[in-house]
């Protein structure tokens, strides 16, 4: 009885539907769907991404999934990447600017395995860059996607704990509170001491947390050719900055926004325009400054640029 | 004094299910006038004040305010962004417990500056200067401007809350038991301060209290509430010296004479 009722309708569907996503993307040799997430989940995330792009800086709630990694390790970014990947993509993952840290290596191999996409460490070769805490030094180009891992998407959270209230504040553009935080900085430290996760205003409307990137990177977000997507897995929020959007870091008239950068040049490649990491060399107070963007640094080194301690580069490679 | 009222309440009623909050409350408040609302605990004073200040939506009646000097506008009918703007600029609300009205994790200066920044002040030096002058005005040491309110005494917190509210020169201030929980000498200083501020700034005030001395010192007119209704209303001195309603008589005679 039941078979007779179901079979004809199922046949009808098979006749009319030429692209069945479930069968289309399954690779028989792999137990995972393309890029780990199932097609329905990717579709849900893409909808959130489209909405986020349509309302720059607005936090779109989405049904974040459990990922095979702990919260705080980039579950939001990984889901956004998974939803955006195509088989032709080339993926780069950076963690604090570096391609070779645990988090970056793990996520890169995760997508190499579950999506079979090419991976790279070169910024200009990548079509999708997932990042934690940095924007690459190399200028991004049209067609590239930059996916940020976001721990806390709500810029007002530490000042206003109620979600209902922060949503209302966003809806009505009541952003005075954000300046209270900056005021506190100046009154305590004499300057705006917030050095990372520095709040920005997107296209004159929504105030947004740019994820914990150093404020040195803030100006790179404005008028950027690439699409910038932000995923917060635990907090279940997605937001975005479309290409060539105006992004302004908040400040006071008499305390204007200031990029923070360690003084000096990279000890390995001599770059004096990149964001520097401070490395403690011994317990005598010796320190060196090196580019936090490893790809930028090694590319410069290969092109013959040298810093004070470039010999370290060679001994490391040898 | 102008003939048209600044603030007008008509037929206000609010109940919590079967529990009555307040009902049939109507009155006008003129610019520069101070209205005291007294009554015992549970008589509906705080419910009434919350309805007036827009924190609670009344079941019935209307609350009107003369926003820009062109006549009364219903604050219940106005869109929420406008009402919130009103609450940030032309109105102020002093809570009984300063912890409800202050940001305890933000310095005193930041607390005072918040309303200024909310309405678009973006010059640190000017905000700082305003905060300093208001610290001075409410008799707080300017040297403590960068201290958090948690390190202040109860009386200092209350004065800070008042400074924080008055910095944008509101026209109407709601006060819910501003002297509650303070010892009598601190109360007296706070009342002195309030009285001089109100006179200097020409504020209109609606003050809810169970302390008749506060009404005697501050209020021009008063209303007595019992079980959610207004049982007596009139000039403050008149009601206190010659109470007509039995409940008011009880209230006045219950005050300890030291």
XYZ file of C-alpha atoms in Angstrom:
576
model
C 0.000 0.000 0.000
C 2.477 2.628 1.173
C 4.984 1.815 -1.557
C 2.375 2.343 -4.196
C 1.579 5.790 -2.875
C 5.168 6.931 -2.395
C 6.841 5.537 -5.487
C 5.050 7.600 -8.159
C 5.656 10.906 -6.326
C 9.313 10.046 -5.783
C 9.616 9.291 -9.480
C 8.047 12.617 -10.304
C 10.626 14.404 -8.235
C 13.499 12.569 -9.838
C 12.178 13.537 -13.242
C 11.916 17.245 -12.510
C 14.976 17.741 -10.305
C 18.120 17.610 -12.371
C 20.448 18.859 -9.630
C 19.999 16.904 -6.476
C 22.578 18.447 -4.132
C 22.918 15.365 -1.988
C 24.000 13.100 -4.777
C 25.773 15.819 -6.757
C 28.453 16.657 -4.236
C 29.084 13.301 -2.628
C 32.456 11.821 -3.385
C 32.219 8.075 -3.194
C 35.822 7.753 -2.041
C 35.364 10.046 0.944
C 32.999 9.701 3.857
C 32.683 13.483 4.226
C 30.504 15.780 2.187
C 32.474 18.388 0.221
C 34.053 20.759 2.795
C 32.749 18.762 5.758
C 29.374 20.526 6.254
C 26.192 19.131 4.730
C 24.564 21.090 1.918
C 21.599 22.291 3.987
C 23.925 23.802 6.584
C 26.023 25.510 3.918
C 22.883 26.903 2.389
C 21.804 28.309 5.748
C 25.227 29.895 6.268
C 25.239 31.349 2.736
C 21.889 32.969 3.388
C 23.307 34.544 6.536
C 26.369 35.671 4.554
C 24.245 37.289 1.853
C 22.222 39.114 4.459
C 25.411 40.195 6.225
C 26.809 41.571 2.963
C 23.562 43.388 2.271
C 23.703 45.107 5.691
C 27.403 45.859 6.224
C 28.481 45.485 9.851
C 25.170 44.041 11.030
C 25.447 40.841 13.066
C 23.286 38.141 11.494
C 22.369 35.246 13.784
C 22.937 31.795 12.312
C 22.556 28.226 13.538
C 26.196 27.487 14.266
C 27.067 23.780 14.099
C 29.309 21.658 16.243
C 32.665 21.411 14.505
C 35.413 18.858 15.165
C 37.399 21.431 17.129
C 36.838 23.373 20.362
C 35.072 26.733 20.499
C 37.657 29.466 20.413
C 39.739 27.673 17.793
C 37.902 29.191 14.872
C 34.663 27.243 14.583
C 32.902 30.310 13.170
C 35.585 30.971 10.569
C 35.726 27.310 9.566
C 31.976 27.202 8.959
C 32.068 30.358 6.842
C 35.015 28.969 4.870
C 33.236 25.647 4.376
C 30.147 27.427 3.075
C 32.172 29.552 0.638
C 34.572 26.946 -0.737
C 34.361 25.625 -4.299
C 36.580 22.828 -5.645
C 38.598 25.421 -7.606
C 39.529 27.453 -4.548
C 42.984 27.790 -3.109
C 43.029 28.142 0.671
C 45.445 29.963 2.941
C 45.084 29.970 6.723
C 46.946 32.313 9.036
C 47.059 32.512 12.796
C 48.547 35.732 14.199
C 49.967 36.272 10.718
C 51.783 32.947 10.655
C 51.111 30.062 8.288
C 52.943 27.527 10.408
C 51.221 27.565 13.805
C 49.126 24.670 15.088
C 45.787 26.325 14.417
C 46.703 27.387 10.896
C 48.247 24.059 9.919
C 45.317 22.083 11.333
C 42.627 24.108 9.579
C 44.549 24.063 6.291
C 44.901 20.295 6.393
C 41.266 19.995 7.473
C 40.107 21.606 4.241
C 42.739 19.829 2.140
C 41.281 16.574 3.426
C 37.544 17.280 3.537
C 37.313 19.451 0.404
C 40.345 18.352 -1.576
C 41.146 21.991 -2.405
C 44.602 23.353 -3.087
C 46.301 25.096 -0.183
C 48.982 27.725 -0.213
C 51.001 29.977 2.061
C 51.259 32.771 -0.512
C 48.743 35.571 0.028
C 48.480 36.490 -3.660
C 47.831 32.893 -4.754
C 45.001 32.263 -2.319
C 41.381 32.783 -3.317
C 40.179 32.331 0.261
C 42.159 33.319 3.333
C 40.969 32.338 6.766
C 42.578 34.438 9.446
C 42.889 34.734 13.153
C 44.130 38.076 14.525
C 45.715 39.553 11.394
C 45.104 40.953 7.921
C 47.901 39.979 5.497
C 50.436 42.711 4.682
C 50.140 42.032 0.953
C 47.263 44.070 -0.437
C 44.227 41.913 -1.126
C 42.680 41.901 -4.579
C 39.230 41.604 -6.106
C 37.915 38.075 -6.052
C 39.642 37.168 -2.817
C 37.718 36.271 0.326
C 39.045 37.093 3.782
C 37.358 35.061 6.529
C 37.911 36.193 10.117
C 37.580 34.009 13.181
C 35.674 36.022 15.776
C 35.525 35.202 19.482
C 33.116 37.949 20.642
C 31.199 39.697 17.852
C 29.430 42.265 20.018
C 31.560 45.415 20.419
C 29.290 46.705 23.193
C 29.304 43.487 25.179
C 31.679 44.425 27.997
C 29.835 47.688 28.566
C 26.287 46.395 28.235
C 25.764 42.749 29.174
C 22.125 42.511 28.010
C 21.734 41.197 24.457
C 18.240 42.721 24.157
C 19.691 46.108 25.011
C 22.726 45.899 22.686
C 20.471 44.884 19.805
C 18.295 47.893 20.471
C 21.349 50.117 20.646
C 22.480 48.848 17.237
C 19.001 49.262 15.811
C 18.804 52.869 16.954
C 22.502 53.700 16.353
C 22.990 54.559 20.015
C 26.739 54.235 20.081
C 27.733 56.761 22.746
C 28.701 53.914 25.038
C 31.491 52.852 22.688
C 33.132 56.205 23.267
C 32.820 55.738 27.025
C 35.262 52.855 26.632
C 37.676 55.043 24.680
C 37.217 57.823 27.251
C 38.183 55.383 29.998
C 41.305 54.470 28.044
C 42.446 58.067 27.749
C 41.633 58.925 31.366
C 43.621 55.934 32.612
C 46.504 55.765 30.159
C 46.681 59.184 28.543
C 45.957 57.762 25.096
C 43.530 55.284 23.521
C 45.156 52.156 24.862
C 42.879 49.687 23.079
C 45.382 47.985 20.802
C 43.298 45.180 19.301
C 39.601 44.547 18.579
C 39.438 48.301 18.057
C 35.807 49.269 17.280
C 34.992 50.550 13.806
C 32.009 52.139 12.149
C 31.043 50.561 8.831
C 29.596 52.792 6.118
C 28.459 55.322 8.723
C 25.930 52.936 10.217
C 26.808 49.872 12.292
C 29.575 49.817 14.875
C 31.459 46.556 14.538
C 34.124 44.580 16.342
C 36.799 43.776 13.751
C 37.759 40.632 15.733
C 41.003 40.795 17.706
C 43.188 42.115 14.902
C 45.742 44.750 15.980
C 44.527 48.276 15.361
C 47.480 48.547 12.956
C 45.331 46.507 10.561
C 42.169 48.592 10.953
C 42.877 50.967 8.041
C 43.320 47.949 5.726
C 39.649 47.069 6.203
C 38.503 50.302 4.624
C 38.189 50.429 0.838
C 39.450 46.844 0.671
C 39.056 45.067 -2.698
C 38.394 41.684 -1.112
C 35.174 40.539 0.536
C 35.578 40.390 4.299
C 33.469 37.835 6.180
C 33.358 37.387 9.949
C 32.211 34.194 11.673
C 31.649 33.728 15.402
C 30.854 30.065 16.082
C 30.140 30.054 19.778
C 28.199 33.327 19.656
C 26.411 32.227 16.452
C 26.857 35.466 14.547
C 28.010 36.292 11.034
C 28.821 39.762 9.739
C 30.553 41.142 6.692
C 32.138 44.090 4.938
C 31.497 44.249 1.180
C 34.383 45.295 -1.086
C 35.302 48.989 -1.166
C 33.272 49.838 1.942
C 34.196 52.766 4.129
C 35.356 51.568 7.538
C 36.227 54.181 10.135
C 37.959 53.523 13.439
C 36.227 55.352 16.278
C 38.149 58.142 17.989
C 37.912 61.566 19.624
C 38.478 64.841 17.808
C 41.406 65.656 20.093
C 42.651 62.055 20.305
C 42.543 60.846 16.695
C 42.925 57.187 15.756
C 46.540 56.096 15.673
C 48.020 52.934 14.128
C 50.186 51.188 16.663
C 53.415 49.604 15.510
C 56.567 48.534 17.312
C 59.443 50.866 16.427
C 62.137 49.723 14.019
C 62.424 47.279 11.165
C 62.035 43.508 10.899
C 65.278 41.811 11.979
C 64.930 39.182 9.272
C 63.724 41.033 6.171
C 64.254 44.673 7.125
C 60.626 45.682 6.451
C 59.774 48.951 8.158
C 56.113 49.024 7.126
C 54.868 45.693 8.483
C 53.376 44.747 11.832
C 56.111 43.378 14.091
C 56.148 40.646 16.706
C 58.449 41.041 19.662
C 60.485 37.907 20.321
C 62.308 37.497 23.619
C 65.700 35.909 22.863
C 67.101 35.148 26.325
C 66.582 35.984 29.991
C 68.909 39.003 29.764
C 66.310 41.205 28.085
C 67.521 40.684 24.518
C 64.701 40.920 22.039
C 64.182 41.034 18.321
C 61.354 42.299 16.191
C 60.175 40.228 13.247
C 57.263 40.485 10.816
C 54.162 38.788 12.176
C 53.151 37.958 8.579
C 55.455 35.003 7.784
C 54.576 34.904 4.079
C 55.356 38.603 3.664
C 58.651 38.198 5.510
C 59.911 35.142 3.625
C 58.814 36.570 0.270
C 60.798 39.731 0.970
C 63.768 37.646 2.092
C 63.694 35.638 -1.125
C 63.702 38.868 -3.091
C 66.937 39.854 -1.405
C 65.761 42.185 1.346
C 67.820 41.778 4.473
C 67.493 42.798 8.108
C 69.962 43.029 10.980
C 69.801 39.339 11.766
C 69.001 37.801 8.403
C 71.564 35.089 9.081
C 69.015 33.556 11.464
C 66.760 32.992 8.461
C 69.463 31.043 6.652
C 70.513 28.971 9.643
C 66.846 28.105 10.227
C 66.422 26.932 6.676
C 69.716 25.096 6.642
C 5.297 81.013 34.946
C 3.867 79.931 31.617
C 0.264 78.902 31.435
C 0.819 75.710 29.453
C 2.061 72.718 31.426
C 5.403 71.035 30.689
C 4.145 67.587 31.522
C 0.627 66.268 31.728
C -0.765 62.946 32.897
C -4.361 61.901 32.369
C -6.330 58.893 33.563
C -3.264 56.723 34.068
C -3.841 53.119 35.126
C -1.462 50.219 35.470
C -2.189 46.827 36.946
C -0.173 43.642 37.182
C -2.817 41.056 36.385
C -5.340 41.257 39.197
C -2.888 43.286 41.288
C -3.500 47.006 40.970
C -0.443 49.212 40.475
C -2.051 52.604 40.239
C -5.233 54.061 38.750
C -6.988 57.294 37.803
C -3.860 59.379 38.107
C -4.136 62.776 36.433
C -2.064 65.894 37.015
C -0.214 68.703 35.266
C 3.315 69.827 35.969
C 4.429 73.330 35.014
C 7.991 74.386 34.189
C 10.053 74.886 37.321
C 7.561 73.060 39.502
C 8.468 70.304 41.942
C 5.864 67.642 42.579
C 6.210 65.271 45.525
C 4.469 61.899 45.523
C 4.225 60.291 48.953
C 2.607 57.153 50.279
C 3.459 53.997 52.159
C 5.368 51.075 50.684
C 3.279 49.280 48.075
C 0.975 52.216 47.428
C 1.960 52.358 43.752
C 4.407 55.275 43.842
C 7.214 53.545 42.012
C 4.833 51.979 39.482
C 3.463 55.418 38.753
C 6.931 56.921 38.346
C 8.017 54.092 36.034
C 4.938 54.693 33.882
C 5.635 58.424 33.758
C 9.281 57.926 32.793
C 8.376 55.422 30.094
C 9.981 52.401 31.759
C 6.584 50.706 31.997
C 3.715 50.905 29.525
C 0.503 51.954 31.312
C -2.708 50.008 30.574
C -4.737 53.138 30.160
C -4.322 56.898 30.029
C -1.738 59.174 28.497
C 1.540 60.843 29.417
C 2.281 64.053 27.504
C 5.405 66.194 27.407
C 6.111 69.553 25.826
C 9.133 68.458 23.800
C 10.181 71.646 22.048
C 7.965 74.329 23.570
C 5.272 73.951 20.908
C 2.737 72.080 22.981
C 2.116 68.740 24.606
C 2.955 65.563 22.718
C 1.985 62.083 23.855
C 5.153 60.233 24.853
C 3.317 56.914 24.612
C 2.397 57.467 20.981
C 5.821 58.684 19.867
C 8.159 56.196 18.202
C 10.621 54.441 20.460
C 13.795 56.104 19.096
C 12.269 59.497 19.850
C 11.236 58.434 23.329
C 14.696 57.086 24.062
C 16.240 60.298 22.783
C 13.925 62.232 25.060
C 14.965 60.087 28.012
C 18.625 60.777 27.223
C 18.353 64.503 26.677
C 15.374 66.310 28.177
C 14.573 63.816 30.918
C 16.622 62.377 33.719
C 15.943 59.558 36.137
C 17.581 59.329 39.549
C 17.285 55.834 40.973
C 16.900 55.088 44.655
C 19.906 52.798 44.535
C 22.763 54.599 42.774
C 24.040 51.236 41.592
C 21.025 51.031 39.276
C 21.750 54.416 37.762
C 25.535 54.288 37.519
C 27.941 52.155 35.537
C 29.927 50.721 38.395
C 32.793 49.523 36.191
C 33.314 52.928 34.581
C 35.126 55.829 36.273
C 33.222 58.785 37.728
C 34.254 60.971 34.803
C 33.093 58.361 32.308
C 29.775 58.110 34.113
C 29.207 61.839 33.855
C 30.443 61.961 30.258
C 28.267 59.108 29.023
C 25.168 61.192 28.358
C 27.274 63.793 26.563
C 28.830 61.120 24.354
C 25.375 59.653 23.790
C 24.224 62.877 22.220
C 27.299 63.174 20.046
C 30.093 64.818 22.074
C 33.363 63.642 20.502
C 35.925 65.963 22.025
C 37.689 64.380 24.986
C 38.954 67.662 26.431
C 35.502 69.220 26.494
C 33.881 66.122 27.965
C 36.571 66.022 30.619
C 36.050 69.670 31.439
C 32.288 69.247 31.784
C 32.812 66.199 34.000
C 35.205 68.166 36.232
C 32.829 71.071 36.614
C 29.962 68.736 37.481
C 32.081 66.840 40.014
C 32.726 70.195 41.629
C 29.096 71.197 41.439
C 27.872 68.138 43.326
C 30.640 68.601 45.911
C 32.753 65.652 44.839
C 36.521 66.081 44.871
C 37.765 66.573 41.296
C 40.784 64.459 42.257
C 38.550 61.392 42.310
C 37.332 61.799 38.741
C 39.153 58.673 37.564
C 38.030 56.489 40.470
C 35.287 53.955 40.006
C 32.003 54.620 41.818
C 32.408 51.328 43.661
C 35.050 53.063 45.782
C 32.648 55.899 46.668
C 30.426 56.085 49.748
C 26.650 55.831 49.331
C 26.151 59.579 49.560
C 28.919 60.247 47.037
C 27.458 57.677 44.649
C 24.091 59.377 44.862
C 25.640 62.771 44.132
C 27.538 61.260 41.218
C 24.301 59.832 39.881
C 22.726 63.271 40.069
C 25.677 64.843 38.234
C 25.509 62.137 35.569
C 21.834 62.905 35.016
C 22.007 66.668 35.017
C 25.014 67.073 32.712
C 22.850 67.348 29.602
C 20.649 69.996 31.292
C 17.391 68.055 31.253
C 14.122 69.917 31.759
C 12.341 67.229 33.743
C 13.883 65.001 36.410
C 12.256 61.913 37.899
C 13.565 60.945 41.313
C 12.752 57.715 43.095
C 13.584 58.037 46.801
C 16.851 59.898 46.150
C 17.670 60.018 49.857
C 16.743 56.436 50.677
C 19.412 54.415 52.450
C 21.489 57.442 53.442
C 22.105 58.546 57.022
C 20.364 61.741 58.139
C 23.341 64.097 57.953
C 24.155 62.921 54.430
C 20.466 63.205 53.561
C 20.436 66.790 54.733
C 23.454 67.698 52.581
C 21.978 65.946 49.574
C 18.689 67.771 50.007
C 20.520 71.090 50.254
C 22.381 70.259 47.073
C 19.232 69.188 45.253
C 17.404 72.307 46.288
C 20.115 74.635 45.041
C 20.576 72.706 41.776
C 16.866 72.706 41.075
C 16.674 76.448 41.706
C 19.779 77.287 39.663
C 18.784 75.182 36.681
C 15.042 75.851 36.807
C 14.297 72.127 36.710
C 10.900 70.545 36.918
C 10.992 67.552 39.229
C 8.720 64.662 40.077
C 10.004 63.135 43.282
C 8.707 59.950 44.847
C 9.448 59.456 48.520
C 8.038 58.124 51.762
C 9.945 60.758 53.701
C 7.721 63.745 54.400
C 10.732 65.881 55.306
C 11.983 65.567 51.727
C 8.661 66.820 50.429
C 8.607 69.637 52.948
C 12.054 70.797 51.873
C 11.821 70.349 48.123
C 8.307 70.107 46.792
C 5.900 72.858 45.796
C 2.956 70.531 45.376
C 2.325 67.018 46.592
C 0.091 64.040 46.004
C -0.653 61.378 48.608
C -1.157 57.830 47.339
C -2.839 54.931 49.024
C -3.585 51.542 47.467
C -2.814 52.807 43.986
C -5.029 55.870 44.133
C -4.406 59.512 44.822
C -6.273 60.365 47.988
C -5.152 63.934 48.505
C -3.397 66.579 46.474
C -2.463 70.213 47.055
C 0.319 72.616 47.948
C 2.936 70.769 49.980
C 2.811 72.994 53.045
C -0.949 73.054 52.969
C -1.312 69.279 52.853
C 1.348 68.722 55.501
C 0.021 71.366 57.899
C -3.658 70.708 57.388
C -4.199 67.155 56.143
C -7.808 66.393 55.208
C -7.863 62.710 54.285
C -7.669 60.241 57.196
C -4.710 58.464 55.600
C -2.778 61.712 55.174
C -3.553 62.602 58.768
C -2.156 59.256 59.865
C 0.929 59.752 57.699
C 1.624 63.220 59.054
C 1.038 62.235 62.654
C 3.304 59.197 62.285
C 6.396 61.331 61.752
C 8.602 61.164 64.810
C 9.249 64.522 66.427
C 12.714 64.578 67.886
